[in-house]
PDB file of C-alpha atoms in Angstrom:
ATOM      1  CA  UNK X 731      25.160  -1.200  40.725  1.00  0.00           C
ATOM      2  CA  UNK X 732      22.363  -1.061  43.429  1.00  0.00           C
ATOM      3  CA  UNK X 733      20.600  -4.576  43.264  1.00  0.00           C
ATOM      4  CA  UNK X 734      16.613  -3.644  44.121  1.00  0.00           C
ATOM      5  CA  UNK X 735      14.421  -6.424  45.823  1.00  0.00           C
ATOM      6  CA  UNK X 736      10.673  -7.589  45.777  1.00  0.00           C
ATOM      7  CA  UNK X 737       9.520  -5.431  48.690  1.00  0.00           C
ATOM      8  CA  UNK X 738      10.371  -2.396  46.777  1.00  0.00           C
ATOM      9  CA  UNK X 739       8.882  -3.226  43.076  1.00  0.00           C
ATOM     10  CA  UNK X 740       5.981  -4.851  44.537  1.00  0.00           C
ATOM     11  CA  UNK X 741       5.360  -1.042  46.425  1.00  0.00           C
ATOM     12  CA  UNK X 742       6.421   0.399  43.085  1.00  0.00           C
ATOM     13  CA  UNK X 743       3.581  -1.930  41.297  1.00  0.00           C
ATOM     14  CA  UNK X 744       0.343  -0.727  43.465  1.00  0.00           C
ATOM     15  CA  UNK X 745      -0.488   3.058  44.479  1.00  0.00           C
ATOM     16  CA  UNK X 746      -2.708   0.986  46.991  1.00  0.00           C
ATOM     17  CA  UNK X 747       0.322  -0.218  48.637  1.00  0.00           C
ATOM     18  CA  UNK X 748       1.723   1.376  51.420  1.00  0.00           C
ATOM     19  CA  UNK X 749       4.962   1.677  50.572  1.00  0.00           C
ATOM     20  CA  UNK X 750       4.150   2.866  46.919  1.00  0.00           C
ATOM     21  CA  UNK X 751       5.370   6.446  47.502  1.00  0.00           C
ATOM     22  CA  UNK X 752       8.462   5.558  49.522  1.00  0.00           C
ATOM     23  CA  UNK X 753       9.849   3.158  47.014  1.00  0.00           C
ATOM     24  CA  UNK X 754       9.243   5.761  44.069  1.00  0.00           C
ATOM     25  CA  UNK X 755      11.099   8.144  45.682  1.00  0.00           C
ATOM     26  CA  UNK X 756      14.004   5.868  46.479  1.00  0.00           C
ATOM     27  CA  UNK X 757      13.902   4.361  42.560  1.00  0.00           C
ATOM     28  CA  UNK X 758      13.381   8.470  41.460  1.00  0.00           C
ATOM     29  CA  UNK X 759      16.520   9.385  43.707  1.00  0.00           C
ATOM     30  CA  UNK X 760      18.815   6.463  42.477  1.00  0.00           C
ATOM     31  CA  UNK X 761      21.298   6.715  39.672  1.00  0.00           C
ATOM     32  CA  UNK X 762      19.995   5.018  36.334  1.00  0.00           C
ATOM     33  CA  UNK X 763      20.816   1.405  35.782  1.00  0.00           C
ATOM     34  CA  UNK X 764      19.549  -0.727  38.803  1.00  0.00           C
ATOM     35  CA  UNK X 765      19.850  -4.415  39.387  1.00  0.00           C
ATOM     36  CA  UNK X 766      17.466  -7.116  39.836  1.00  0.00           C
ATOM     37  CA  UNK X 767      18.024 -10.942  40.473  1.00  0.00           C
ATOM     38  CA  UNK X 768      15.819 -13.671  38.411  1.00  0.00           C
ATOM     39  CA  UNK X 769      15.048 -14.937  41.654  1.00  0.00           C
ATOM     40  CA  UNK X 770      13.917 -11.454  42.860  1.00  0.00           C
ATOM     41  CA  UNK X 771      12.346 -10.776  39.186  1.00  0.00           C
ATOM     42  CA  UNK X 772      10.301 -14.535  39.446  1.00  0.00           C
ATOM     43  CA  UNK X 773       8.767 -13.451  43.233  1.00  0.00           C
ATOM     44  CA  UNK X 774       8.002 -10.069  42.387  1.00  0.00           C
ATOM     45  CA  UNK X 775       6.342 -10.755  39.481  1.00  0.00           C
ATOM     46  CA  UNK X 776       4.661 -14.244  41.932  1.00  0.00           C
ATOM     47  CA  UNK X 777       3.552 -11.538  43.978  1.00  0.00           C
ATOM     48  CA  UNK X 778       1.929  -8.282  41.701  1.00  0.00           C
ATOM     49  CA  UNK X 779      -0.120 -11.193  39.688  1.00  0.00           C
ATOM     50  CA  UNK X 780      -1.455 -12.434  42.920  1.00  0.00           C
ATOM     51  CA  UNK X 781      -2.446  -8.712  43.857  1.00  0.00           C
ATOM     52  CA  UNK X 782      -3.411  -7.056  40.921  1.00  0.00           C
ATOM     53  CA  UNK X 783      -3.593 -10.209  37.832  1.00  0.00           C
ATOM     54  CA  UNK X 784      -2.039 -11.284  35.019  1.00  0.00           C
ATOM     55  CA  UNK X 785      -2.402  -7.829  33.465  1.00  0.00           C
ATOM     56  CA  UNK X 786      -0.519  -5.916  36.018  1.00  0.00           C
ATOM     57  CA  UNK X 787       2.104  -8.472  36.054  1.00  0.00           C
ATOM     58  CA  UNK X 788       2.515  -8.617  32.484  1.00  0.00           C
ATOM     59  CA  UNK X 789       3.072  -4.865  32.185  1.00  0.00           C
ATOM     60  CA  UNK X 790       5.929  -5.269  35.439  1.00  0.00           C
ATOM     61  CA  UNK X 791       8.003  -7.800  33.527  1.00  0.00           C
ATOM     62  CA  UNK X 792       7.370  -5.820  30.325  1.00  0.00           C
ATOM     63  CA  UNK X 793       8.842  -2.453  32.007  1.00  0.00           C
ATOM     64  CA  UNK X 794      11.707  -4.453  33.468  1.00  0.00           C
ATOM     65  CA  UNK X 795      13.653  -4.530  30.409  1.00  0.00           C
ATOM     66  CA  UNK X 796      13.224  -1.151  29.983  1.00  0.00           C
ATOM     67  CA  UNK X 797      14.299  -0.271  33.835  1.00  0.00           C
ATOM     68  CA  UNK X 798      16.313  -2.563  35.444  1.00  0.00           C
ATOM     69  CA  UNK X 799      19.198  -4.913  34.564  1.00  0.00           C
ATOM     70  CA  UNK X 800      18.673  -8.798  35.378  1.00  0.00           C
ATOM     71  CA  UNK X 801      22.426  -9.579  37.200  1.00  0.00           C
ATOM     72  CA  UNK X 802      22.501 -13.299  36.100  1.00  0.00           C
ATOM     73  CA  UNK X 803      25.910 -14.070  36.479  1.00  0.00           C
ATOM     74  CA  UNK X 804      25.451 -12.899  40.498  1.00  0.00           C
ATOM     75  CA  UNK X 805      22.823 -15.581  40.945  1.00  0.00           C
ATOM     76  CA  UNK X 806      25.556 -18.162  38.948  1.00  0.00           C
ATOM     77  CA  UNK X 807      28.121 -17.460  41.385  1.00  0.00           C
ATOM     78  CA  UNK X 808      26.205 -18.105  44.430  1.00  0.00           C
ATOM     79  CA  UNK X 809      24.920 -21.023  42.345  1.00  0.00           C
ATOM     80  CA  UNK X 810      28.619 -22.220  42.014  1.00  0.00           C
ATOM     81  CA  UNK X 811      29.717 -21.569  45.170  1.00  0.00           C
ATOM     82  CA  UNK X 812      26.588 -23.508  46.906  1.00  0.00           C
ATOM     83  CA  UNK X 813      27.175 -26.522  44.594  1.00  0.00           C
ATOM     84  CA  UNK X 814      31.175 -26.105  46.182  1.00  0.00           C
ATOM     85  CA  UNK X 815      32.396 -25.350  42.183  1.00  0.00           C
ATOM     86  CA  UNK X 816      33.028 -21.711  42.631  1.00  0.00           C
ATOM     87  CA  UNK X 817      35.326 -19.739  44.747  1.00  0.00           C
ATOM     88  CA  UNK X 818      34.633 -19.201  48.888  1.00  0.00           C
ATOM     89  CA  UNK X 819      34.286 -16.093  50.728  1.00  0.00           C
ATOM     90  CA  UNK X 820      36.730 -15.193  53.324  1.00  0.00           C
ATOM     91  CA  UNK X 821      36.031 -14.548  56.620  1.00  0.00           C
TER      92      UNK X 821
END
């Protein structure tokens, strides 16, 4: 699983963006099935309502369901580990 972050669905969100057409055609050549963190999902989302309004972040978080899948139990592993319950990385 490829986990996506905000700079590329906020690019994704806004043909004014710069980015827009580069992050389509990454998403367009990328196996189905990509990941995105609540974290990621809360500042993206943050971030297209502050640039386009409620609308265009309504119809993000709408499509998300049908394009992405949230990766909770990532964000509850990092959770454990930074509260020193879960398991450390090597180094």
């Amino acid at each position: 699983m490829i986990l996506v972050d905000t700079n590329v669905l906020v690019a994704m969100s806004s043909r004014r963006d710069r980015l827009h057409d580069a992050a389509m055609a990454l998403m367009i050549s990328l196996p189905p099935g990509q990941g995105v963190l609540p974290t990621v999902l809360a500042e993206t989302a943050y971030l297209i309502n502050e640039a386009g309004g409620s609308g265009v972040e309504r119809q993000f978080v709408r499509g998300v369901d049908r394009d992405f899948t949230l990766v909770t139990w990532l964000s509850q592993l990092v959770m454990r580990r930074a509260s020193g319950e879960g398991p450390r990385a090597r180094h």
